[in-house]
Amino acid sequence: MAEIVQLLASPVHRYEGRPADGPAPAPPDELVEEIRIRADLGIVGDRYFGRPAHRDASVTVIARESLPPGADLRQVRRNVLVAGIEVDDLVGTVLVLDSGDGPVRLRVNRRAHPCAWMDVAIGPGAWRALRGKGGVRCRPLDDGVLRVGPVQATVLR
């Protein structure tokens, strides 16, 4: 069964400047049990919420199966970590997630490519390991709530 493993809504950018300088500190409450999503705006409280340049990519989803051992959303800076859903090949579809509060449709617009920060945040070789499986960038089509735990997942082609 599909599952939402982790959710991240962070008000800060942690990877600015050069990777050699290291990331900015993580806020203590960026991993959450639920996120509120607003259609065409993103995740309430997230650093990309309502920013016009990020509307088509305001919610990012990655599969746990793609992550190196020990890595989580704090390192890869995606919003939704799922298990049991192969998200990397869903570009051009609508991913519908329902964790119990009604369906939330996400238009999958493009892949989320990893950056050189992954070698700093996770460890040497992580950037290369995540190439082609760094998750997807989505535009939310509905207002709704997603929660950690079991999730019904449907793909509309």
Short mmCIF file of C-alpha atoms in Angstrom, two decimals:
data_model
loop_
_atom_site.label_atom_id
_atom_site.label_comp_id
_atom_site.label_asym_id
_atom_site.label_seq_id
_atom_site.Cartn_x
_atom_site.Cartn_y
_atom_site.Cartn_z
CA MET A 1 0.00 0.00 0.00
CA ALA A 2 1.16 3.53 -0.76
CA GLU A 3 2.21 5.75 2.10
CA ILE A 4 3.24 9.32 2.83
CA VAL A 5 6.40 8.85 4.87
CA GLN A 6 7.39 12.46 5.58
CA LEU A 7 6.19 15.99 4.86
CA LEU A 8 8.31 19.13 4.77
CA ALA A 9 7.10 22.73 4.81
CA SER A 10 10.07 24.99 5.35
CA PRO A 11 9.95 28.78 5.42
CA VAL A 12 13.69 29.05 4.71
CA HIS A 13 16.10 28.26 1.91
CA ARG A 14 18.97 26.18 3.27
CA TYR A 15 21.06 25.74 0.12
CA GLU A 16 22.27 29.16 -0.94
CA GLY A 17 25.71 30.12 -2.07
CA ARG A 18 28.32 27.44 -2.64
CA PRO A 19 28.00 23.88 -1.38
CA ALA A 20 31.50 24.10 0.09
CA ASP A 21 30.17 26.75 2.50
CA GLY A 22 27.62 24.32 3.91
CA PRO A 23 23.85 24.66 4.30
CA ALA A 24 22.06 27.14 6.51
CA PRO A 25 20.61 25.70 9.74
CA ALA A 26 17.28 23.87 9.45
CA PRO A 27 14.33 25.21 11.39
CA PRO A 28 13.31 22.70 14.08
CA ASP A 29 9.71 22.38 12.85
CA GLU A 30 10.08 21.94 9.08
CA LEU A 31 9.13 18.24 9.19
CA VAL A 32 5.40 18.14 9.89
CA GLU A 33 2.60 15.60 10.23
CA GLU A 34 0.33 17.42 7.78
CA ILE A 35 0.50 20.11 5.14
CA ARG A 36 -2.20 22.44 3.86
CA ILE A 37 -2.18 22.90 0.12
CA ARG A 38 -3.79 25.76 -1.77
CA ALA A 39 -4.63 25.40 -5.46
CA ASP A 40 -2.16 27.24 -7.71
CA LEU A 41 -0.27 28.60 -4.67
CA GLY A 42 1.49 25.67 -3.01
CA ILE A 43 2.00 24.63 0.59
CA VAL A 44 0.96 27.08 3.30
CA GLY A 45 4.08 28.08 5.26
CA ASP A 46 6.56 26.85 2.65
CA ARG A 47 9.25 29.09 1.17
CA TYR A 48 7.70 28.86 -2.32
CA PHE A 49 4.08 29.52 -1.31
CA GLY A 50 2.39 31.98 -3.65
CA ARG A 51 5.53 32.90 -5.59
CA PRO A 52 4.59 33.33 -9.25
CA ALA A 53 7.91 31.93 -10.51
CA HIS A 54 7.31 28.68 -8.61
CA ARG A 55 3.60 28.04 -9.14
CA ASP A 56 4.17 25.19 -11.60
CA ALA A 57 6.65 23.62 -9.19
CA SER A 58 5.39 24.61 -5.75
CA VAL A 59 4.92 21.04 -4.47
CA THR A 60 7.72 18.51 -4.89
CA VAL A 61 7.27 14.75 -4.45
CA ILE A 62 10.00 12.12 -4.21
CA ALA A 63 9.91 8.35 -3.67
CA ARG A 64 11.59 6.86 -0.59
CA GLU A 65 12.87 4.09 -2.84
CA SER A 66 15.00 6.69 -4.68
CA LEU A 67 16.81 8.01 -1.62
CA PRO A 68 20.20 6.81 -0.43
CA PRO A 69 20.06 5.03 2.95
CA GLY A 70 19.63 7.47 5.84
CA ALA A 71 18.51 10.40 3.67
CA ASP A 72 15.20 12.17 4.13
CA LEU A 73 13.36 15.34 3.15
CA ARG A 74 15.62 17.57 5.25
CA GLN A 75 18.50 16.79 2.92
CA VAL A 76 16.78 16.59 -0.48
CA ARG A 77 14.49 19.59 0.20
CA ARG A 78 11.39 18.04 -1.36
CA ASN A 79 7.95 18.43 0.24
CA VAL A 80 6.36 14.97 0.10
CA LEU A 81 8.19 11.68 0.62
CA VAL A 82 6.11 8.74 -0.54
CA ALA A 83 6.63 4.99 -0.52
CA GLY A 84 5.10 2.62 -3.04
CA ILE A 85 4.59 5.25 -5.77
CA GLU A 86 7.02 5.56 -8.66
CA VAL A 87 6.84 9.31 -9.19
CA ASP A 88 9.76 9.96 -11.54
CA ASP A 89 7.93 8.76 -14.64
CA LEU A 90 4.71 10.71 -13.99
CA VAL A 91 5.60 13.91 -15.89
CA GLY A 92 2.57 15.02 -17.91
CA THR A 93 0.04 13.31 -15.63
CA VAL A 94 -2.03 14.30 -12.62
CA LEU A 95 -1.14 12.53 -9.38
CA VAL A 96 -4.11 12.33 -7.00
CA LEU A 97 -3.27 11.76 -3.33
CA ASP A 98 -5.88 11.19 -0.63
CA SER A 99 -4.63 10.65 2.91
CA GLY A 100 -8.09 10.76 4.43
CA ASP A 101 -9.18 14.38 4.03
CA GLY A 102 -10.22 14.19 0.40
CA PRO A 103 -8.28 14.06 -2.84
CA VAL A 104 -5.56 16.55 -3.71
CA ARG A 105 -4.68 16.69 -7.42
CA LEU A 106 -1.11 17.56 -8.38
CA ARG A 107 -0.24 18.29 -12.02
CA VAL A 108 3.20 16.74 -12.52
CA ASN A 109 5.02 19.27 -14.70
CA ARG A 110 8.66 18.23 -14.68
CA ARG A 111 11.37 16.26 -12.95
CA ALA A 112 13.12 17.73 -9.92
CA HIS A 113 16.79 17.40 -10.76
CA PRO A 114 19.25 17.03 -7.87
CA CYS A 115 22.04 19.53 -7.42
CA ALA A 116 25.63 19.46 -6.17
CA TRP A 117 24.35 20.20 -2.66
CA MET A 118 23.35 16.53 -2.39
CA ASP A 119 27.01 15.51 -2.05
CA VAL A 120 27.30 17.88 0.94
CA ALA A 121 23.91 17.24 2.56
CA ILE A 122 23.79 13.45 2.14
CA GLY A 123 27.33 12.37 1.27
CA PRO A 124 29.74 11.94 -1.62
CA GLY A 125 28.10 10.33 -4.64
CA ALA A 126 24.53 11.28 -3.65
CA TRP A 127 24.17 13.80 -6.48
CA ARG A 128 25.03 11.14 -9.05
CA ALA A 129 22.87 8.51 -7.32
CA LEU A 130 19.81 10.80 -7.43
CA ARG A 131 20.14 11.74 -11.10
CA GLY A 132 16.98 10.66 -12.90
CA LYS A 133 15.17 9.92 -9.63
CA GLY A 134 15.14 13.21 -7.76
CA GLY A 135 11.36 13.43 -7.68
CA VAL A 136 8.90 15.64 -9.52
CA ARG A 137 7.72 19.27 -9.41
CA CYS A 138 3.97 19.76 -9.32
CA ARG A 139 1.30 22.44 -9.46
CA PRO A 140 -1.52 21.85 -6.96
CA LEU A 141 -4.96 21.89 -8.60
CA ASP A 142 -7.01 21.67 -5.37
CA ASP A 143 -7.07 23.03 -1.85
CA GLY A 144 -6.59 20.22 0.63
CA VAL A 145 -4.62 18.51 3.36
CA LEU A 146 -2.06 15.72 3.14
CA ARG A 147 -1.03 13.74 6.22
CA VAL A 148 1.73 11.28 7.07
CA GLY A 149 0.43 7.71 6.83
CA PRO A 150 -1.43 5.54 4.33
CA VAL A 151 -2.45 7.30 1.13
CA GLN A 152 -4.63 6.39 -1.82
CA ALA A 153 -2.76 7.29 -4.98
CA THR A 154 -4.25 7.52 -8.46
CA VAL A 155 -2.64 8.68 -11.69
CA LEU A 156 -4.76 10.45 -14.30
CA ARG A 157 -3.24 10.34 -17.76
#
